[in-house]
Amino acid sequence: MKSKISKTLKTTLLAICFLLLASSIAYLLMHLKTPHYMDELYTTYSYNTKSDVNYHVYLGPNILYGLGRAEEGKTYITEFVDWVNTFFVYRFEADRPVPIKGNYEIVALLEGYTGSNDQYQRIWEKNETLLSQTAFETEEANFTINKHVPLNIREYREYIDELIEEANIDSSVRVTLQMNIEYTVDTGQKIIEKTASPTIEIPLNTSYFTISKIGVQEENDKIEETIKTQLGPDKTTVFICSVIMLALVLSIIYLFVFTAEPTFEDLYKKEISKIFKLHGSRFIAIKSKISNPYEEYYSVRTIEDLIKMADEINKPIIYEYCPDILDISKFYLIDNKISYIFELGANISKQIMGEENSELVEGEESEDPCAIA
């Protein structure tokens, strides 16, 4: 059985469905044709470096320790120390081999100074190259620079004593050993420039001293690149559009196949049932035929208008009783020789055919199915 909807409503619903279907198809086609990209961060090169310096302190003849080597990180009595052997180490490790070029050297700085930190002031200095600049080149992923330099503490102290006596300068003195490393890494995407300077400092004109390490560190770094990766159509979007289009197609099929415009009988049944539901208590059923011998006769447009008039003149509304409610078509209000009539059939005809054609229906006298023979 087909659902009954008015022609205007059906046309409106079909227009909306077709419009939404066309929009969904257009959106889906645009989504399928438009390239979709996702930015992903890739590590193109990663590496770590470690610079370090160690040392061995060798003692001369003394009554406290005797000859031998003192442990690293201790406090040393200056008079007991003969020489210090320093070990400079630099390690580079990467995730893949690339061209690397660089050089390194080891220098010593002997200096006299006063103060420290912000109050530091250098009085004199002497530079010495302990290992000349050496170039290196590799295409391996890893490389290591491992060098050791002996430092004769007694010779340095003798030189300092001679300098102080000659220059008559009393100041703090220290010797600084430093390995300077410079190199470049060509990753193919970027040139990395790196430097390192592991250093040790040794005070010389004090009765005891400790050795300080500077520039000893480990570093991890990487080069990252944002790459756009093309993706396929979004599955969720495609699924939602497909579901919407399927629902719209089914709705269009339903409106074409399973709906029909309501007939006169459909509208009549709906309206008469509504009238009796809302106003049934106001009506009086008459079994005999109601004739029309009245001097004045007026057709009322709506049942509500007829009820208002009935309230105004305090008269009942009557109709000819019929077993089938669909056969009831007219409602009367009689006031002396004036009758007012509401005819449901004429109103239904206006809904179907319009005002102009319904005037013909209004004037026609239909056969009364409730007439008593």
Tab-separated table of C-alpha atoms in Angstrom:
chain	number	residue	atom	x	y	z
A	1	MET	CA	0.000	0.000	0.000
A	2	LYS	CA	1.389	3.355	-1.056
A	3	SER	CA	1.864	6.211	1.349
A	4	LYS	CA	-0.247	9.278	0.624
A	5	ILE	CA	1.481	12.644	0.407
A	6	SER	CA	0.489	15.781	-1.397
A	7	LYS	CA	1.922	16.584	-4.786
A	8	THR	CA	3.576	19.763	-3.447
A	9	LEU	CA	5.279	17.920	-0.586
A	10	LYS	CA	6.393	15.107	-2.876
A	11	THR	CA	7.868	17.573	-5.374
A	12	THR	CA	9.668	19.435	-2.588
A	13	LEU	CA	11.107	16.242	-1.091
A	14	LEU	CA	12.261	14.994	-4.491
A	15	ALA	CA	13.933	18.329	-5.226
A	16	ILE	CA	15.752	18.243	-1.868
A	17	CYS	CA	16.864	14.619	-2.404
A	18	PHE	CA	18.160	15.302	-5.914
A	19	LEU	CA	19.988	18.424	-4.730
A	20	LEU	CA	21.625	16.589	-1.819
A	21	LEU	CA	22.491	13.621	-4.069
A	22	ALA	CA	24.147	15.875	-6.639
A	23	SER	CA	26.061	17.690	-3.883
A	24	SER	CA	27.230	14.395	-2.350
A	25	ILE	CA	28.393	13.043	-5.715
A	26	ALA	CA	30.238	16.289	-6.485
A	27	TYR	CA	31.906	16.303	-3.059
A	28	LEU	CA	32.938	12.644	-3.350
A	29	LEU	CA	34.370	13.130	-6.861
A	30	MET	CA	36.288	16.189	-5.686
A	31	HIS	CA	37.610	14.233	-2.685
A	32	LEU	CA	38.704	11.333	-4.918
A	33	LYS	CA	40.420	13.577	-7.477
A	34	THR	CA	42.159	15.898	-5.000
A	35	PRO	CA	45.593	14.597	-3.910
A	36	HIS	CA	45.925	14.203	-0.136
A	37	TYR	CA	49.251	14.587	1.610
A	38	MET	CA	50.565	14.027	5.109
A	39	ASP	CA	53.673	15.707	6.511
A	40	GLU	CA	56.002	13.151	8.067
A	41	LEU	CA	59.211	13.945	9.895
A	42	TYR	CA	62.055	11.650	8.824
A	43	THR	CA	65.512	11.430	10.368
A	44	THR	CA	67.907	11.575	7.418
A	45	TYR	CA	71.092	11.442	9.493
A	46	SER	CA	71.851	10.886	13.157
A	47	TYR	CA	75.140	10.901	14.985
A	48	ASN	CA	76.747	11.193	18.403
A	49	THR	CA	80.111	12.558	19.482
A	50	LYS	CA	82.182	12.178	22.613
A	51	SER	CA	85.249	14.198	23.545
A	52	ASP	CA	87.359	13.226	26.527
A	53	VAL	CA	90.795	13.712	28.047
A	54	ASN	CA	92.507	11.564	30.630
A	55	TYR	CA	95.913	11.692	32.251
A	56	HIS	CA	98.468	9.799	34.285
A	57	VAL	CA	100.521	11.644	36.917
A	58	TYR	CA	104.030	10.251	37.416
A	59	LEU	CA	105.896	11.022	40.621
A	60	GLY	CA	109.614	11.500	41.145
A	61	PRO	CA	111.595	10.301	44.165
A	62	ASN	CA	109.849	11.319	47.392
A	63	ILE	CA	109.675	10.154	50.993
A	64	LEU	CA	105.861	9.929	51.005
A	65	TYR	CA	104.815	7.844	48.017
A	66	GLY	CA	107.984	6.747	46.344
A	67	LEU	CA	108.246	6.371	42.600
A	68	GLY	CA	105.095	5.467	40.707
A	69	ARG	CA	101.917	6.711	39.136
A	70	ALA	CA	99.234	8.561	41.073
A	71	GLU	CA	95.540	8.027	40.410
A	72	GLU	CA	93.582	10.466	38.309
A	73	GLY	CA	91.377	13.003	40.076
A	74	LYS	CA	93.532	13.392	43.192
A	75	THR	CA	95.320	16.347	44.748
A	76	TYR	CA	99.041	16.290	43.920
A	77	ILE	CA	102.039	17.769	45.809
A	78	THR	CA	103.849	19.871	43.254
A	79	GLU	CA	107.376	18.978	44.420
A	80	PHE	CA	106.659	15.258	43.964
A	81	VAL	CA	105.370	15.437	40.365
A	82	ASP	CA	107.798	14.760	37.495
A	83	TRP	CA	105.549	14.653	34.449
A	84	VAL	CA	101.956	14.110	33.291
A	85	ASN	CA	100.949	11.941	30.341
A	86	THR	CA	97.736	13.243	28.719
A	87	PHE	CA	95.368	11.197	26.531
A	88	PHE	CA	92.989	13.015	24.196
A	89	VAL	CA	90.132	11.014	22.696
A	90	TYR	CA	87.429	12.104	20.252
A	91	ARG	CA	84.820	9.660	18.934
A	92	PHE	CA	82.261	10.157	16.175
A	93	GLU	CA	79.530	7.575	15.433
A	94	ALA	CA	76.770	7.931	12.807
A	95	ASP	CA	74.002	5.813	11.364
A	96	ARG	CA	75.520	5.716	7.849
A	97	PRO	CA	78.815	6.505	6.113
A	98	VAL	CA	79.215	9.967	4.560
A	99	PRO	CA	82.226	12.067	3.480
A	100	ILE	CA	83.980	13.714	6.469
A	101	LYS	CA	86.927	16.112	6.257
A	102	GLY	CA	88.760	17.920	9.038
A	103	ASN	CA	91.909	18.549	11.024
A	104	TYR	CA	93.143	18.586	14.600
A	105	GLU	CA	96.075	19.911	16.635
A	106	ILE	CA	97.267	19.950	20.239
A	107	VAL	CA	98.584	23.183	21.713
A	108	ALA	CA	99.861	24.283	25.113
A	109	LEU	CA	99.362	27.691	26.678
A	110	LEU	CA	101.624	28.701	29.563
A	111	GLU	CA	100.355	31.861	31.233
A	112	GLY	CA	100.726	34.065	34.282
A	113	TYR	CA	97.571	35.682	35.583
A	114	THR	CA	95.776	37.241	38.531
A	115	GLY	CA	92.210	36.977	39.707
A	116	SER	CA	89.545	34.604	38.393
A	117	ASN	CA	86.239	34.676	36.524
A	118	ASP	CA	85.233	38.347	35.996
A	119	GLN	CA	88.389	39.552	37.766
A	120	TYR	CA	90.695	37.417	35.624
A	121	GLN	CA	93.656	39.258	34.027
A	122	ARG	CA	96.400	37.652	31.980
A	123	ILE	CA	99.860	39.099	32.665
A	124	TRP	CA	102.003	37.046	30.305
A	125	GLU	CA	101.632	34.010	28.055
A	126	LYS	CA	103.642	31.589	25.971
A	127	ASN	CA	102.093	29.378	23.262
A	128	GLU	CA	103.535	26.088	22.131
A	129	THR	CA	102.336	23.590	19.517
A	130	LEU	CA	102.715	20.069	20.859
A	131	LEU	CA	101.085	18.348	17.865
A	132	SER	CA	101.027	20.162	14.539
A	133	GLN	CA	97.772	20.529	12.624
A	134	THR	CA	96.919	17.190	11.054
A	135	ALA	CA	94.301	16.716	8.331
A	136	PHE	CA	92.053	13.688	8.144
A	137	GLU	CA	89.425	12.449	5.720
A	138	THR	CA	87.088	9.474	5.843
A	139	GLU	CA	83.901	8.116	4.351
A	140	GLU	CA	83.203	5.717	7.174
A	141	ALA	CA	80.288	6.017	9.537
A	142	ASN	CA	82.614	6.158	12.564
A	143	PHE	CA	86.005	7.579	13.317
A	144	THR	CA	88.180	8.039	16.409
A	145	ILE	CA	91.036	10.452	17.143
A	146	ASN	CA	93.228	9.117	19.917
A	147	LYS	CA	96.391	11.060	20.844
A	148	HIS	CA	98.597	11.257	23.919
A	149	VAL	CA	101.025	14.055	24.824
A	150	PRO	CA	103.564	13.928	27.714
A	151	LEU	CA	103.980	17.100	29.762
A	152	ASN	CA	107.205	17.559	31.770
A	153	ILE	CA	106.117	19.422	34.879
A	154	ARG	CA	109.631	19.848	36.303
A	155	GLU	CA	110.854	21.579	33.116
A	156	TYR	CA	107.878	23.923	33.171
A	157	ARG	CA	108.487	24.773	36.840
A	158	GLU	CA	112.143	25.478	36.191
A	159	TYR	CA	111.239	27.775	33.327
A	160	ILE	CA	108.692	29.595	35.500
A	161	ASP	CA	111.198	30.062	38.355
A	162	GLU	CA	113.699	31.545	35.909
A	163	LEU	CA	111.046	33.849	34.373
A	164	ILE	CA	109.785	35.115	37.734
A	165	GLU	CA	113.325	35.786	38.914
A	166	GLU	CA	114.239	37.637	35.732
A	167	ALA	CA	110.988	39.595	35.325
A	168	ASN	CA	110.413	40.006	39.050
A	169	ILE	CA	106.707	39.142	38.560
A	170	ASP	CA	104.795	37.256	41.197
A	171	SER	CA	101.561	35.783	39.744
A	172	SER	CA	99.609	32.592	39.480
A	173	VAL	CA	100.822	30.319	36.667
A	174	ARG	CA	99.153	27.474	34.867
A	175	VAL	CA	99.607	25.394	31.753
A	176	THR	CA	96.626	24.574	29.555
A	177	LEU	CA	96.663	21.682	27.059
A	178	GLN	CA	93.992	21.702	24.385
A	179	MET	CA	93.192	19.543	21.382
A	180	ASN	CA	91.387	21.626	18.731
A	181	ILE	CA	89.282	19.610	16.310
A	182	GLU	CA	87.438	21.024	13.302
A	183	TYR	CA	85.623	18.998	10.629
A	184	THR	CA	82.672	19.007	8.233
A	185	VAL	CA	80.166	16.242	7.535
A	186	ASP	CA	78.508	16.141	4.104
A	187	THR	CA	75.231	14.264	4.596
A	188	GLY	CA	73.993	14.924	1.077
A	189	GLN	CA	71.190	17.131	2.345
A	190	LYS	CA	73.241	19.416	4.577
A	191	ILE	CA	76.819	20.288	5.492
A	192	ILE	CA	77.415	19.940	9.242
A	193	GLU	CA	80.282	21.925	10.742
A	194	LYS	CA	81.594	20.613	14.042
A	195	THR	CA	84.279	21.713	16.495
A	196	ALA	CA	85.544	20.298	19.778
A	197	SER	CA	88.214	21.379	22.271
A	198	PRO	CA	88.848	18.941	25.129
A	199	THR	CA	91.189	20.679	27.572
A	200	ILE	CA	93.052	20.156	30.852
A	201	GLU	CA	94.466	22.855	33.149
A	202	ILE	CA	97.396	22.315	35.529
A	203	PRO	CA	98.484	24.968	38.110
A	204	LEU	CA	102.260	25.164	38.353
A	205	ASN	CA	103.505	27.616	41.041
A	206	THR	CA	101.505	26.263	43.966
A	207	SER	CA	102.594	23.814	46.641
A	208	TYR	CA	99.826	21.399	45.572
A	209	PHE	CA	97.307	21.267	42.741
A	210	THR	CA	94.434	19.437	41.091
A	211	ILE	CA	94.004	18.964	37.346
A	212	SER	CA	90.820	20.333	35.784
A	213	LYS	CA	89.060	18.994	32.670
A	214	ILE	CA	87.209	21.392	30.337
A	215	GLY	CA	85.210	20.755	27.164
A	216	VAL	CA	84.665	17.085	27.965
A	217	GLN	CA	81.177	16.241	26.699
A	218	GLU	CA	78.942	13.852	24.819
A	219	GLU	CA	76.482	15.058	22.193
A	220	ASN	CA	73.664	13.361	20.283
A	221	ASP	CA	72.163	15.109	17.301
A	222	LYS	CA	70.259	14.413	14.102
A	223	ILE	CA	69.048	16.004	10.907
A	224	GLU	CA	65.325	15.793	10.258
A	225	GLU	CA	63.443	16.501	7.072
A	226	THR	CA	59.730	16.962	6.528
A	227	ILE	CA	58.526	14.793	3.648
A	228	LYS	CA	55.071	15.005	2.115
A	229	THR	CA	53.600	11.532	1.677
A	230	GLN	CA	50.680	11.133	-0.704
A	231	LEU	CA	47.748	9.338	0.842
A	232	GLY	CA	44.777	7.613	-0.707
A	233	PRO	CA	41.202	8.867	-0.258
A	234	ASP	CA	40.018	8.969	3.331
A	235	LYS	CA	38.040	5.763	3.893
A	236	THR	CA	35.763	7.320	6.480
A	237	THR	CA	34.804	10.174	4.131
A	238	VAL	CA	34.156	7.756	1.245
A	239	PHE	CA	32.056	5.513	3.490
A	240	ILE	CA	29.956	8.386	4.873
A	241	CYS	CA	29.366	9.828	1.376
A	242	SER	CA	28.411	6.373	0.079
A	243	VAL	CA	25.935	5.838	2.907
A	244	ILE	CA	24.394	9.284	2.354
A	245	MET	CA	24.082	8.720	-1.410
A	246	LEU	CA	22.545	5.281	-0.894
A	247	ALA	CA	20.015	6.716	1.567
A	248	LEU	CA	19.128	9.495	-0.900
A	249	VAL	CA	18.724	7.058	-3.815
A	250	LEU	CA	16.480	4.833	-1.704
A	251	SER	CA	14.469	7.888	-0.658
A	252	ILE	CA	14.008	8.932	-4.277
A	253	ILE	CA	12.922	5.399	-5.242
A	254	TYR	CA	10.541	5.328	-2.316
A	255	LEU	CA	8.996	8.680	-3.273
A	256	PHE	CA	8.519	7.577	-6.904
A	257	VAL	CA	7.366	4.007	-6.320
A	258	PHE	CA	5.768	3.830	-2.893
A	259	THR	CA	3.995	7.155	-2.587
A	260	ALA	CA	0.920	8.513	-4.328
A	261	GLU	CA	-1.081	11.705	-4.316
A	262	PRO	CA	-4.069	11.441	-1.950
A	263	THR	CA	-7.441	10.908	-3.654
A	264	PHE	CA	-10.613	12.779	-2.912
A	265	GLU	CA	-11.717	9.876	-0.712
A	266	ASP	CA	-8.440	9.945	1.251
A	267	LEU	CA	-8.740	13.671	1.952
A	268	TYR	CA	-12.430	13.357	2.717
A	269	LYS	CA	-11.891	10.573	5.239
A	270	LYS	CA	-9.142	12.511	6.934
A	271	GLU	CA	-11.161	15.730	7.196
A	272	ILE	CA	-14.465	14.183	8.326
A	273	SER	CA	-12.680	12.137	10.995
A	274	LYS	CA	-10.929	15.298	12.190
A	275	ILE	CA	-14.209	17.226	12.334
A	276	PHE	CA	-15.942	14.595	14.450
A	277	LYS	CA	-12.914	14.210	16.687
A	278	LEU	CA	-12.763	17.940	17.464
A	279	HIS	CA	-16.422	18.949	17.363
A	280	GLY	CA	-18.469	15.755	17.510
A	281	SER	CA	-20.117	16.797	20.792
A	282	ARG	CA	-21.610	19.859	19.066
A	283	PHE	CA	-23.507	17.908	16.398
A	284	ILE	CA	-26.982	16.340	16.401
A	285	ALA	CA	-27.674	13.422	14.030
A	286	ILE	CA	-31.058	13.492	12.226
A	287	LYS	CA	-32.344	10.231	10.711
A	288	SER	CA	-34.833	11.853	8.329
A	289	LYS	CA	-33.816	13.715	5.187
A	290	ILE	CA	-33.165	17.413	5.712
A	291	SER	CA	-34.914	19.374	2.943
A	292	ASN	CA	-34.148	22.977	1.995
A	293	PRO	CA	-37.461	24.975	1.992
A	294	TYR	CA	-35.892	27.983	3.668
A	295	GLU	CA	-36.208	31.464	2.305
A	296	GLU	CA	-32.507	32.219	2.746
A	297	TYR	CA	-29.684	29.804	2.200
A	298	TYR	CA	-26.003	30.471	2.997
A	299	SER	CA	-22.930	28.293	2.397
A	300	VAL	CA	-20.323	28.537	5.180
A	301	ARG	CA	-16.631	28.204	4.313
A	302	THR	CA	-15.396	26.186	7.340
A	303	ILE	CA	-16.884	24.096	10.104
A	304	GLU	CA	-15.318	26.508	12.622
A	305	ASP	CA	-17.321	29.370	11.120
A	306	LEU	CA	-20.501	27.304	11.454
A	307	ILE	CA	-19.739	26.563	15.113
A	308	LYS	CA	-19.168	30.269	15.839
A	309	MET	CA	-22.567	31.096	14.336
A	310	ALA	CA	-24.203	28.298	16.331
A	311	ASP	CA	-22.763	29.774	19.517
A	312	GLU	CA	-23.952	33.228	18.488
A	313	ILE	CA	-27.614	32.268	17.879
A	314	ASN	CA	-27.616	29.447	20.430
A	315	LYS	CA	-28.806	26.790	17.943
A	316	PRO	CA	-27.592	23.206	17.394
A	317	ILE	CA	-25.722	21.974	14.331
A	318	ILE	CA	-27.447	19.016	12.644
A	319	TYR	CA	-26.530	16.525	9.949
A	320	GLU	CA	-28.189	13.569	8.252
A	321	TYR	CA	-27.189	10.373	9.985
A	322	CYS	CA	-25.443	7.688	7.880
A	323	PRO	CA	-23.933	4.410	9.104
A	324	ASP	CA	-20.789	5.144	7.064
A	325	ILE	CA	-19.082	8.320	8.212
A	326	LEU	CA	-17.792	8.881	4.685
A	327	ASP	CA	-21.354	9.409	3.495
A	328	ILE	CA	-21.820	12.413	5.787
A	329	SER	CA	-21.094	15.533	3.775
A	330	LYS	CA	-23.287	18.418	5.003
A	331	PHE	CA	-23.772	20.148	8.350
A	332	TYR	CA	-26.738	22.490	8.915
A	333	LEU	CA	-27.542	25.408	11.183
A	334	ILE	CA	-31.158	26.505	10.992
A	335	ASP	CA	-32.376	29.821	12.335
A	336	ASN	CA	-36.113	30.283	11.626
A	337	LYS	CA	-36.297	30.589	7.821
A	338	ILE	CA	-32.538	30.975	7.317
A	339	SER	CA	-30.247	27.994	6.889
A	340	TYR	CA	-26.475	27.894	7.005
A	341	ILE	CA	-24.714	24.923	5.445
A	342	PHE	CA	-21.132	23.671	5.576
A	343	GLU	CA	-20.409	21.183	2.799
A	344	LEU	CA	-17.238	19.180	3.301
A	345	GLY	CA	-17.118	17.833	-0.251
A	346	ALA	CA	-16.804	21.339	-1.694
A	347	ASN	CA	-13.852	22.121	0.564
A	348	ILE	CA	-12.065	18.920	-0.428
A	349	SER	CA	-12.665	19.677	-4.088
A	350	LYS	CA	-11.000	23.071	-3.629
A	351	GLN	CA	-7.904	21.373	-2.240
A	352	ILE	CA	-7.698	19.051	-5.238
A	353	MET	CA	-8.888	21.217	-8.147
A	354	GLY	CA	-8.448	24.772	-6.841
A	355	GLU	CA	-10.939	27.514	-6.108
A	356	GLU	CA	-12.116	28.044	-9.665
A	357	ASN	CA	-13.118	24.477	-10.471
A	358	SER	CA	-14.519	23.847	-7.010
A	359	GLU	CA	-17.252	26.419	-7.602
A	360	LEU	CA	-18.809	23.954	-10.018
A	361	VAL	CA	-18.678	21.220	-7.418
A	362	GLU	CA	-20.159	23.544	-4.830
A	363	GLY	CA	-23.182	24.260	-6.998
A	364	GLU	CA	-23.876	20.683	-7.986
A	365	GLU	CA	-26.423	18.602	-6.170
A	366	SER	CA	-24.938	15.171	-5.565
A	367	GLU	CA	-27.005	12.095	-4.994
A	368	ASP	CA	-27.649	11.685	-1.287
A	369	PRO	CA	-26.589	8.170	-0.164
A	370	CYS	CA	-28.372	8.709	3.169
A	371	ALA	CA	-31.781	9.450	1.612
A	372	ILE	CA	-34.616	7.374	3.007
A	373	ALA	CA	-36.627	5.654	0.256
